[in-house]
Coordinates of C-alpha atoms in Angstrom, one line a residue:
Chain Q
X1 CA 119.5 121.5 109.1
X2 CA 115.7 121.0 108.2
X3 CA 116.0 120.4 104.8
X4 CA 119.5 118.2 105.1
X5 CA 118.1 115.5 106.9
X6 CA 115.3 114.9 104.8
X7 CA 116.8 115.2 101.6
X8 CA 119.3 112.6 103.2
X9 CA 116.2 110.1 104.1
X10 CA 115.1 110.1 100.6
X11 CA 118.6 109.6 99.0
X12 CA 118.5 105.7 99.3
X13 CA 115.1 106.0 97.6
X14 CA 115.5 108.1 95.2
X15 CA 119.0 106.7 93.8
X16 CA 117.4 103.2 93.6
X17 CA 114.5 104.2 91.8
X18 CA 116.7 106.3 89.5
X19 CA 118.7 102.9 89.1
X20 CA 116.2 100.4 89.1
X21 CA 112.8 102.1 87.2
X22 CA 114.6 105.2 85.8
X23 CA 117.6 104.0 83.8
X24 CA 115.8 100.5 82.7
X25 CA 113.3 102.3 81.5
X26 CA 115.3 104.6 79.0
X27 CA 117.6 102.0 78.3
X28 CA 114.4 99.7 77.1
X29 CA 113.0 102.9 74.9
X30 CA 116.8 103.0 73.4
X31 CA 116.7 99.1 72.9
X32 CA 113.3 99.6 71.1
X33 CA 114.7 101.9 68.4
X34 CA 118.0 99.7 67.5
X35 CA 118.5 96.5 65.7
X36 CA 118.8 92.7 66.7
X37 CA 122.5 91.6 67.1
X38 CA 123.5 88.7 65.5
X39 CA 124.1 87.2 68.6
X40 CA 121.2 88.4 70.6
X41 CA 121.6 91.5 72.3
X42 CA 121.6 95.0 70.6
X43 CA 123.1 97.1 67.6
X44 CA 122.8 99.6 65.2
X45 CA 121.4 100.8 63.2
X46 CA 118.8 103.1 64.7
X47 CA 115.3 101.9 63.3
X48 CA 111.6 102.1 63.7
X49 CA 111.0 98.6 62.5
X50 CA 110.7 97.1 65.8
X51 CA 107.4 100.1 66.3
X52 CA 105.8 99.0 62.6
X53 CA 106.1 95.4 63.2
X54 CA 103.9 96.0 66.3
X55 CA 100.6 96.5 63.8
X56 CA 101.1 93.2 62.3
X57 CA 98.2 91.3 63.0
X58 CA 100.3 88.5 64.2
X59 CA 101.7 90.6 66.7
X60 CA 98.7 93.0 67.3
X61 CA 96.6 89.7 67.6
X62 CA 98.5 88.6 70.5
X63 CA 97.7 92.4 72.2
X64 CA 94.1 91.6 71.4
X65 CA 93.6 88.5 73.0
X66 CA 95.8 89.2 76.1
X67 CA 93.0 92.3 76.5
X68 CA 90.2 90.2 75.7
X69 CA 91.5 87.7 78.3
X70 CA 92.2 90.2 80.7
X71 CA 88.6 91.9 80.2
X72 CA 86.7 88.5 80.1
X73 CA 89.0 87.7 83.7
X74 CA 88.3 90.7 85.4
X75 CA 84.1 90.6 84.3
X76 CA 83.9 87.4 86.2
X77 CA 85.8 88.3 89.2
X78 CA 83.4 91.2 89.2
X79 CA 80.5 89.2 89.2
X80 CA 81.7 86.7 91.7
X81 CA 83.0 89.4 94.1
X82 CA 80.1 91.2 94.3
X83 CA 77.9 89.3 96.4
X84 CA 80.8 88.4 98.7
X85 CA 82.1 92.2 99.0
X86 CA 78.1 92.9 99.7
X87 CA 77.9 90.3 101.9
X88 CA 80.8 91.1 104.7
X89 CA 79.6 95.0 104.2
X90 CA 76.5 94.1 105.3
X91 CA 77.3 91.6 108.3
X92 CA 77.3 93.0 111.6
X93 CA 79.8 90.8 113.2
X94 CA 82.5 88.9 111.8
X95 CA 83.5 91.2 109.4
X96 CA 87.3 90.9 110.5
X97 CA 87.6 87.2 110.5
X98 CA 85.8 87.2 106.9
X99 CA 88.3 89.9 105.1
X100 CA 90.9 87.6 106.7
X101 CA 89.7 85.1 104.8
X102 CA 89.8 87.0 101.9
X103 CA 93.1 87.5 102.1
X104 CA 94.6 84.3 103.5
X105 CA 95.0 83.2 99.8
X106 CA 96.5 86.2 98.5
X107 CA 99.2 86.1 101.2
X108 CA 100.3 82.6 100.0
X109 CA 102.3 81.9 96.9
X110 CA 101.0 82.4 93.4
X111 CA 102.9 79.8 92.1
X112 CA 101.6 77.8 95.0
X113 CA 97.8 78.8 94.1
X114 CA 98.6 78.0 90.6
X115 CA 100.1 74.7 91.2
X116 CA 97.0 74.0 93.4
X117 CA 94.8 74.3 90.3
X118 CA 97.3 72.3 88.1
X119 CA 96.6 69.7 90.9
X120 CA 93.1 69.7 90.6
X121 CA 93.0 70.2 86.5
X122 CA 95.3 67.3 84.9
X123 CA 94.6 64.4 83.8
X124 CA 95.3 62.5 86.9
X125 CA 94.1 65.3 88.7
X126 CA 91.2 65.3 91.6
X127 CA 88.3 66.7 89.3
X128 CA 89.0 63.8 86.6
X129 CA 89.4 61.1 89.5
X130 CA 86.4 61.7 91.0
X131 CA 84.0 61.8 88.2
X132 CA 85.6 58.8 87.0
X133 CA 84.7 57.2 89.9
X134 CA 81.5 58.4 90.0
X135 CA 81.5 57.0 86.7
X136 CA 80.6 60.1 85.3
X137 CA 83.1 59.6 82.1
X138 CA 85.3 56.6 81.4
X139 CA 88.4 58.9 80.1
X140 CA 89.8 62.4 81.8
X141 CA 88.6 65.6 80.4
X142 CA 91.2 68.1 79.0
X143 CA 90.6 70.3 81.7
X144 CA 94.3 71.5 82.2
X145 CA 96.1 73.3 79.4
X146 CA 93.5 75.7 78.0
X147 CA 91.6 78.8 77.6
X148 CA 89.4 77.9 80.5
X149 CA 92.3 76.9 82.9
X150 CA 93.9 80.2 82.0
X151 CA 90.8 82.2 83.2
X152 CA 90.1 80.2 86.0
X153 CA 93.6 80.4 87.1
X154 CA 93.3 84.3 86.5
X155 CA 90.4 84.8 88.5
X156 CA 91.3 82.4 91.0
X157 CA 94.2 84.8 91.7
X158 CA 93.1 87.8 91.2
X159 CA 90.1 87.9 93.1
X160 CA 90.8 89.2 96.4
X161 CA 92.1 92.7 94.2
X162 CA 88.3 92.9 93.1
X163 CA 86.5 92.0 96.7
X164 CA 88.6 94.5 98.8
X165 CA 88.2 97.8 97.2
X166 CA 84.6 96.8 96.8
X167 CA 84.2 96.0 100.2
X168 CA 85.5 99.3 100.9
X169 CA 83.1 101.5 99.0
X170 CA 80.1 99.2 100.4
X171 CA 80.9 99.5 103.7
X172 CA 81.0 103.6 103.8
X173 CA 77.2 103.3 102.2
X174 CA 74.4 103.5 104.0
X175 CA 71.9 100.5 104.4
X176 CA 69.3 103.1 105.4
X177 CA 69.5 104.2 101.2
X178 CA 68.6 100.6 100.2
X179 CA 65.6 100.4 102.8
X180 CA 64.6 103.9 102.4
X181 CA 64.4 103.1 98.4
X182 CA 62.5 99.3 99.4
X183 CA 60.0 101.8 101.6
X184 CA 59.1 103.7 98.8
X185 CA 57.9 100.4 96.8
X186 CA 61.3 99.4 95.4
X187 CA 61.6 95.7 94.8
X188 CA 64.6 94.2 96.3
X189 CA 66.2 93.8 92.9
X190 CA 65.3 97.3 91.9
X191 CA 66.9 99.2 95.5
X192 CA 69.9 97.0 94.1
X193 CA 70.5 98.2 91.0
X194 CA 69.4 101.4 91.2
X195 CA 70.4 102.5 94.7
X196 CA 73.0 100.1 95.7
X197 CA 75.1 99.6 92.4
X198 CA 75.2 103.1 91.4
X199 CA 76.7 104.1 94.5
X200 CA 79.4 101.8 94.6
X201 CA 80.9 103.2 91.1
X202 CA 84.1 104.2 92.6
X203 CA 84.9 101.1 94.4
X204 CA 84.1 98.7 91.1
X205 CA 86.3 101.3 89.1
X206 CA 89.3 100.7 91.8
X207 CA 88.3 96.6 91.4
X208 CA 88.2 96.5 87.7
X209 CA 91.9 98.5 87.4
X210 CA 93.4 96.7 89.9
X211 CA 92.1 93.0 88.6
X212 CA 92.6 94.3 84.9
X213 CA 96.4 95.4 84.7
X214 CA 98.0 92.5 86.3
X215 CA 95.7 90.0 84.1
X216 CA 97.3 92.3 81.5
X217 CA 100.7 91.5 81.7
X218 CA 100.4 88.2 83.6
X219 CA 103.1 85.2 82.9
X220 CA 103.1 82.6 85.3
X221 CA 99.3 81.6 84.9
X222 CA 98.8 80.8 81.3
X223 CA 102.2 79.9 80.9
X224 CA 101.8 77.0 83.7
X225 CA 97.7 76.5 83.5
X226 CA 97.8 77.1 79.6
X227 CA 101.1 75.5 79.3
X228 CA 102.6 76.9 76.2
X229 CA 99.6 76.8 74.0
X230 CA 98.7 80.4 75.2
X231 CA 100.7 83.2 73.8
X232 CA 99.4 86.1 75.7
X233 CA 101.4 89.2 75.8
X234 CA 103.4 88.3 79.0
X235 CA 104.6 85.2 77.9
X236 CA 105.6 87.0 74.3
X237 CA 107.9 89.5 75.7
X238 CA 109.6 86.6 78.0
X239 CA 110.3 85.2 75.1
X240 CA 111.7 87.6 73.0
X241 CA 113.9 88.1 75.9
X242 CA 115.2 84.3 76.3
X243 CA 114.8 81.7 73.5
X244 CA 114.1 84.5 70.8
X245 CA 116.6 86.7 72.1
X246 CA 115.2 89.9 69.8
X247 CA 115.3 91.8 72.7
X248 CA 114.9 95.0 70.8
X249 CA 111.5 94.0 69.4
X250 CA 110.8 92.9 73.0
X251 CA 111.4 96.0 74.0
X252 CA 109.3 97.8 71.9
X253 CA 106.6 95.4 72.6
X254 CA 107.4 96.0 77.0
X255 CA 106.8 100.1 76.3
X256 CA 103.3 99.3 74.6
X257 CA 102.4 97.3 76.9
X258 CA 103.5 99.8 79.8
X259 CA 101.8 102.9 77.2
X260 CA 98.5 101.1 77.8
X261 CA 98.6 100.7 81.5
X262 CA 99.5 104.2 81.8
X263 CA 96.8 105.3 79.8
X264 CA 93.9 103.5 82.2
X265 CA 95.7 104.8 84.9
X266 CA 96.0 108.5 83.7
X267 CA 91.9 108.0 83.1
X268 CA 91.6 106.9 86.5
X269 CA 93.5 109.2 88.3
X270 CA 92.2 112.1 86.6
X271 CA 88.3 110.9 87.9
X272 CA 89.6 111.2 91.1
X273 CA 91.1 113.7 93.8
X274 CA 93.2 111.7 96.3
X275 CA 96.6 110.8 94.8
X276 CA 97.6 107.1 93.8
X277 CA 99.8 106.3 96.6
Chain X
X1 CA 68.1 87.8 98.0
X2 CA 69.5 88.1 101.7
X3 CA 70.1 84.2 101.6
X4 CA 71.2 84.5 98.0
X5 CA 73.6 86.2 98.8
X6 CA 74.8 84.5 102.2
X7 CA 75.3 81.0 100.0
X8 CA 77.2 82.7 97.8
X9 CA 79.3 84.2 99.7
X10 CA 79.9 81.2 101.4
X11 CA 80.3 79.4 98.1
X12 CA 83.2 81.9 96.8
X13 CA 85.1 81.5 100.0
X14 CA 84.8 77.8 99.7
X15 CA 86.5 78.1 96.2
X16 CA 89.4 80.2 97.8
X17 CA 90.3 77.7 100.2
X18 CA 89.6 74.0 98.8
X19 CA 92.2 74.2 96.5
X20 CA 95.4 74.9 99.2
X21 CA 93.1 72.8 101.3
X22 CA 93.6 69.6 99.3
X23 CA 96.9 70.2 98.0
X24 CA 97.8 70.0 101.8
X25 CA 95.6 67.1 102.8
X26 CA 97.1 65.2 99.7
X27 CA 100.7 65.9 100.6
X28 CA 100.5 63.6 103.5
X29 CA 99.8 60.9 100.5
X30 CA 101.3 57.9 100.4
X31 CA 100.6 57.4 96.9
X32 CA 102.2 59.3 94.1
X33 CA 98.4 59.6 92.4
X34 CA 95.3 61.3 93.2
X35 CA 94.1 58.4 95.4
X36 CA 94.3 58.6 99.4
X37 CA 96.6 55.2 100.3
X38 CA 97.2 56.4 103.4
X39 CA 98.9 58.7 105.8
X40 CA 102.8 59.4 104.9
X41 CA 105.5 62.1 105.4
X42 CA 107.2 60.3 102.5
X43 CA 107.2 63.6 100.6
X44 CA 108.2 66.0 103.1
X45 CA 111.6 63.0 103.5
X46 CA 112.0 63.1 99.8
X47 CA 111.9 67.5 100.2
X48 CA 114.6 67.4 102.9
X49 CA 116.3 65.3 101.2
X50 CA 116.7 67.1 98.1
X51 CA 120.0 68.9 97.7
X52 CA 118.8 71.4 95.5
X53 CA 115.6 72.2 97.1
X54 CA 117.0 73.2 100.2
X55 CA 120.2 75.1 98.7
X56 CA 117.2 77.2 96.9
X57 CA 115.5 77.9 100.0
X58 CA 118.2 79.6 101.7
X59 CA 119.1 81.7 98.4
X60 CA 115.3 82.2 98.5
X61 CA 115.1 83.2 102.3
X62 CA 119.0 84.8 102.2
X63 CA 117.6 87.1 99.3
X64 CA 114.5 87.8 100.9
X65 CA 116.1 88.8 104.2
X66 CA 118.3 91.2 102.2
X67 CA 116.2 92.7 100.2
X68 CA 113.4 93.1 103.3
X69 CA 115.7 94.7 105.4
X70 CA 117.1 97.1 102.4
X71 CA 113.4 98.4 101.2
X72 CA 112.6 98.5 104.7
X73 CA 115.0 101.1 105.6
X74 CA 115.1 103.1 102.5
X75 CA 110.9 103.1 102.3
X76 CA 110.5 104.0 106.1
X77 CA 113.1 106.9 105.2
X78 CA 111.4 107.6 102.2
X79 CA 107.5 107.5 103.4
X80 CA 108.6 109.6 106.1
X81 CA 110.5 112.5 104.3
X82 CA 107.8 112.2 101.9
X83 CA 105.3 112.9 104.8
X84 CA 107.0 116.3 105.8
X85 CA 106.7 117.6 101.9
X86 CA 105.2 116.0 98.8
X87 CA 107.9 115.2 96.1
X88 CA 106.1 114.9 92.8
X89 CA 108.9 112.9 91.0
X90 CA 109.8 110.5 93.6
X91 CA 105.7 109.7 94.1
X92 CA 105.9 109.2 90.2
X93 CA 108.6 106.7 90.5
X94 CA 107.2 104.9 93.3
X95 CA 103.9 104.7 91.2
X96 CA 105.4 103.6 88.4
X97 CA 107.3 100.7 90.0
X98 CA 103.7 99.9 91.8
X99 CA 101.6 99.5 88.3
X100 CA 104.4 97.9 86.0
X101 CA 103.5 94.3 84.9
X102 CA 106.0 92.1 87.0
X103 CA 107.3 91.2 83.1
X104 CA 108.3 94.2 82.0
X105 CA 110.1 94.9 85.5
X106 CA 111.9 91.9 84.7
X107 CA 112.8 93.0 81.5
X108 CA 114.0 96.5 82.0
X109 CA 116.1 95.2 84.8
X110 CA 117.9 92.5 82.6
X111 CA 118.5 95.2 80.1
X112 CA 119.7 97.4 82.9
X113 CA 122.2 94.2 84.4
X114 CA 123.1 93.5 80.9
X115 CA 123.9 96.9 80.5
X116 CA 125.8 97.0 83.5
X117 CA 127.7 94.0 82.8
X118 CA 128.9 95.5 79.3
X119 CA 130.3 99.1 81.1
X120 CA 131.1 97.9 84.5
X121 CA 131.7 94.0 84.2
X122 CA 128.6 93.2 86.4
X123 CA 127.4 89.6 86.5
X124 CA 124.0 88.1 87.2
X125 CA 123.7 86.3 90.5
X126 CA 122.5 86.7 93.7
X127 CA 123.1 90.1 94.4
X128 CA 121.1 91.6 91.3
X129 CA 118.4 89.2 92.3
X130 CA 118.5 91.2 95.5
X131 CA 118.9 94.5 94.3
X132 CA 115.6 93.8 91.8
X133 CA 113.7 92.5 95.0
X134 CA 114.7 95.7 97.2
X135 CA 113.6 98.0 93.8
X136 CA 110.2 96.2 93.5
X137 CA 109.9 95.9 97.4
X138 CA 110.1 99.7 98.2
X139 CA 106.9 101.0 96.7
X140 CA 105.4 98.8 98.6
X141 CA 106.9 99.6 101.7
X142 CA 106.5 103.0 101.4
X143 CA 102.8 102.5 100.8
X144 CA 101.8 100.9 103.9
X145 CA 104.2 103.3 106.0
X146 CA 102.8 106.7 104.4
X147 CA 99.0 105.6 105.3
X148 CA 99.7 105.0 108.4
X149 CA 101.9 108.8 108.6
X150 CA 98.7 110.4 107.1
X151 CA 97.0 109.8 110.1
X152 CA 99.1 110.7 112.7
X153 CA 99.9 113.4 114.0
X154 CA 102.6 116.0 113.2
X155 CA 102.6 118.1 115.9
X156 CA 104.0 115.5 118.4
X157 CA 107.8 115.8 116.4
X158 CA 106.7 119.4 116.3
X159 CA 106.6 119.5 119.7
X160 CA 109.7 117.7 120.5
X161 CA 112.1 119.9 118.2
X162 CA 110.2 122.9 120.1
X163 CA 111.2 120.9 123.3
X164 CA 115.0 121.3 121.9
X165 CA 115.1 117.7 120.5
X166 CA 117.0 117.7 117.0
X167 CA 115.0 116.8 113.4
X168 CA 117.3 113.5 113.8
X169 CA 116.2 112.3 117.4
X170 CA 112.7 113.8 117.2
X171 CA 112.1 111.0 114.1
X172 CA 114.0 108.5 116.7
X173 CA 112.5 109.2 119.5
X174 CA 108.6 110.0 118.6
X175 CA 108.0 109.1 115.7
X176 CA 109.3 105.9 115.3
X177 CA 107.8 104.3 117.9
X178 CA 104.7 105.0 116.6
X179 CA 105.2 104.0 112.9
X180 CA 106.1 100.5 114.4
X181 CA 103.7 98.5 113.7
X182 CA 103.5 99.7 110.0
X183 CA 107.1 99.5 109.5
X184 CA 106.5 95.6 110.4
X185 CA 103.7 95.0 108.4
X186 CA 105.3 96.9 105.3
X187 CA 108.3 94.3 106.4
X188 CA 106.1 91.4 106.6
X189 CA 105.1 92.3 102.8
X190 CA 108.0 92.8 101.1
X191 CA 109.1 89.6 102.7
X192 CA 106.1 87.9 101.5
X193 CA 106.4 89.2 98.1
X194 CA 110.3 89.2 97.6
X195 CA 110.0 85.3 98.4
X196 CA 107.2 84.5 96.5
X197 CA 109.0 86.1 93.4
X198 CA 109.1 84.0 89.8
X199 CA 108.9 86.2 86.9
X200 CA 111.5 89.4 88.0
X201 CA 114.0 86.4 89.8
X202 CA 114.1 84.3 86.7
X203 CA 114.9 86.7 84.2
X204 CA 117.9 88.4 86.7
X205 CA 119.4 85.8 88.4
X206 CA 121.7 84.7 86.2
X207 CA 122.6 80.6 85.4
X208 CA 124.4 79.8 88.8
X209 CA 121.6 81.1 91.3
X210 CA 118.1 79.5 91.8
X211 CA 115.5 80.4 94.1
X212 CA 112.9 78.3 95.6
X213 CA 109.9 79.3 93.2
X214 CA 112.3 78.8 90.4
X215 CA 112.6 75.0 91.3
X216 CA 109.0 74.9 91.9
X217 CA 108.1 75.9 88.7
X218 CA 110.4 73.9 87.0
X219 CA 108.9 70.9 89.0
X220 CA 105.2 72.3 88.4
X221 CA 106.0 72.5 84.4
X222 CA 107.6 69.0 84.1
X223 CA 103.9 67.9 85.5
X224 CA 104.7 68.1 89.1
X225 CA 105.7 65.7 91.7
X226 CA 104.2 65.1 95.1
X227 CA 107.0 66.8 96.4
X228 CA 105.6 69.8 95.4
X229 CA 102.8 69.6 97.7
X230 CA 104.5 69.0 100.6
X231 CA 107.0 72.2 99.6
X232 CA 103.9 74.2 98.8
X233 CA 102.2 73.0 102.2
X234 CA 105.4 74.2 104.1
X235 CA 105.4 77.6 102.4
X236 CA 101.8 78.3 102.9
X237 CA 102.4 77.1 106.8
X238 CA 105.5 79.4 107.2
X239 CA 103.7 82.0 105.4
X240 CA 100.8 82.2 107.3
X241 CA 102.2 81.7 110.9
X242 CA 104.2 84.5 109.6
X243 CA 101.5 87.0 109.2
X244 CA 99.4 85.7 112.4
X245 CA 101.9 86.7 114.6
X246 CA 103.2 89.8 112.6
X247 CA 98.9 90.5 113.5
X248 CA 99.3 89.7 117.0
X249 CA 102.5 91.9 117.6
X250 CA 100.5 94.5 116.2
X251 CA 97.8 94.2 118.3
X252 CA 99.1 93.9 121.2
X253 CA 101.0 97.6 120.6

């Protein structure tokens, strides 16, 4: 009777991962391996092509800057999140209403939070109306539709990801450490960086991985904020899905994609003993 | 370096805020432009007002309900036979579905619809967009409800099946109850996150069905409107009363 139930409370589960992350996930590596139909979709031959194509430094250009994006993102919601993370640690009241905070944003919509920066960033947008009026410039900057509204827009999103598990390696250190180190003729800067950094290792190892692997594989952002003008790897598999409609190259492209995610993971979990979930 | 990093601290939560902060102060515009002419619900008129908007909320909030209620059950169920004895391969799965780029989700569950549609005549439309929301919902329902098994404790169900109670009505009965709050936070997220949905929804829902962010972004890429404030103001809103009193229920347990 013991084992009945429970195998009967994870049947829903299990059959809709099998469904939903099992099947779509062999039926992608079988799409990788097969040809373009002439209409879209799928056919044979079996090939590797879609695989070789993947080194071309068109293609493997794309990978690059969608990691170099991705890295540069996640470095400067580091650095920002930091003293913020530091700082609720370290109040003594409050600290509640301030993660709130933290999270308020990340609750709402991402399109929202994205369309909020489009707002802010075109031509006609608040930024440009303002200095103009200030008299600043006499024409609107190009803020919107670039690099730099791409990465804003990342970070933007992204950083309550990096703040919380910082927070949460902070808070179980000791202040005592940092004072101990200051009373034994540690500059401020110096109990920082070599007392307080160093023990919050595991909490900016969390941060990074959890900041870097969505900016990975993000869409929406630089597809709205860098509207159209930058391919990362996100917006190249949508669109070998829709107007290209190769999905088998897509395909291919989805697993390598998925192959280095799993690799940071599998580096991560291995440096640590509790389990992912 | 105490007041360094007070200001900014301050600073960063300022640049959280302002943005949503002005895109709501500016949807009460009565200009179309980034100029203040005064105090208006002319946008909010011109959102009700808009057939297609509203029929996209309800799919939006008709898919979201479904597919809440769906992970919901099967995640509490899950989390909680997962409790009693570890499962390697279903924690695998549930991983996996956690750390996959929203994209490729998308992806592999067009490929599986399209699939689908060639074998079993399946079509895109509303209900795939709710079975993809349900799939990428459940992790995270499980999640929430497993931390919060971890630390209770299990020799209260224990002690009711000792008491005669079956396997069945101890779950019902004790440890439930107890797993209520989660269960309604976990709910609260997937709701949060099924409607908030752009990348998966778009590439699964097929040419007849459109959600709300759908139209959104479509507005947002044609340069935006006005309207989109106001929309976006009203989500936020909804959003957020949603979660203060899904916190106050909580709290009050």
């Amino acid at each position: 009777m013991t084992g009945r139930l429970r195998t009967l409370a994870l049947a829903p589960a299990a059959t809709l991962l099998a469904l939903t992350v099992g099947a779509p996930f062999l039926i992608l590596a079988a799409y990788a391996c097969l040809s373009r139909g002439v209409y879209g979709g799928v056919m044979p031959p079996w090939t590797l092509e879609n695989w070789q194509r993947l080194a071309d430094p068109l293609y493997a250009g794309i990978l690059a800057r969608s990691f170099l994006v991705a890295a540069l993102s996640t470095l400067l919601c580091l650095l920002l999140a930091f003293p913020l993370a530091l700082y609720i640690a370290r109040s003594t009241r409050r600290k509640n209403l301030l993660l709130a905070l933290v999270m308020l944003p990340f609750w709402t919509s991402l399109l929202v939070r994205t369309w909020a920066w489009m707002f802010l960033l075109r031509d006609t947008g608040l930024v440009n109306m303002l200095l103009m009026k200030a008299g600043l410039i006499s024409a609107p900057l190009p803020l919107l539709y670039n690099w730099g509204a791409v990465v804003l827009g990342l970070v933007y999103a992204h950083l309550p990801f990096m703040v919380l598990p910082l927070y949460a390696a902070l808070e179980r250190q000791d202040p005592a450490l940092a004072e101990a180190a200051a009373d034994l003729g540690a500059r401020e800067w110096q109990a920082f960086w070599r007392v307080t950094l160093p023990l919050a290792a595991p909490g900016i190892r969390a941060g990074v991985l959890l900041t870097f692997i969505p900016c990975l594989g993000t869409f929406l952002i630089p597809d709205l904020l860098g509207g159209g003008r930058t391919i990362l790897v996100g917006t190249f598999i949508q669109n070998q899905f829709t107007t290209a409609r190769d999905w088998p190259f897509g395909s291919a492209v989805s697993l390598a994609l998925m192959a280095v995610v799993l690799v940071l993971l599998w580096a991560e979990v291995r440096r640590r003993k509790e389990p992912l979930l | 370096m105490r007041r360094a990093i007070a200001c900014a601290a301050a600073l960063l939560l300022l640049f959280l805020h302002a943005p949503l902060v002005v895109l709501a102060v500016f949807s009460f515009n009565a200009g179309r432009f980034t100029l203040w002419e005064g105090f208006s619900l002319r946008w909010y008129e011109e959102a009700a007002r808009d057939a297609r908007l509203i029929e996209a909320a309800g799919n939006s909030l008709l898919i979201a309900a479904a597919a809440t209620a769906a992970a919901t059950v099967a995640g509490t169920l899950c989390a909680w036979a997962l409790w009693k004895r570890e499962s390697r391969t279903l924690m695998l799965g549930l991983s996996l579905s956690l750390v996959t780029p929203e994209i490729v989700t998308g992806v592999a569950l067009l490929a599986l619809f399209q699939w689908l549609f060639r074998f079993a005549g399946l079509q895109l439309g509303l209900h795939t967009v709710v079975l993809a929301h349900t799939s990428f919902c459940l992790a995270f329902v499980v999640l929430v409800v497993l931390a919060r098994l971890r630390t209770m404790d299990s020799s209260l169900e224990e002690a009711a099946m000792d008491l005669g109670a079956t396997e069945w009505q101890a779950f019902r009965r004790v440890t439930l109850p107890n797993l209520v709050p989660a269960v309604l936070s976990a709910a609260l997220l997937a709701f949060t996150i099924s409607f908030d949905d752009y990348v998966i929804t778009s590439l699964v829902a097929g040419v007849d069905t459109e959600t709300l962010p759908m139209v959104l972004y479509a507005m947002a890429r044609r340069g935006g409107s006005p309207v989109v404030n106001a929309v976006s103001t009203v989500v936020v809103v909804a959003l957020g009363a949603g979660i203060l009193a899904a916190e106050s229920l909580r709290e009050k347990r």
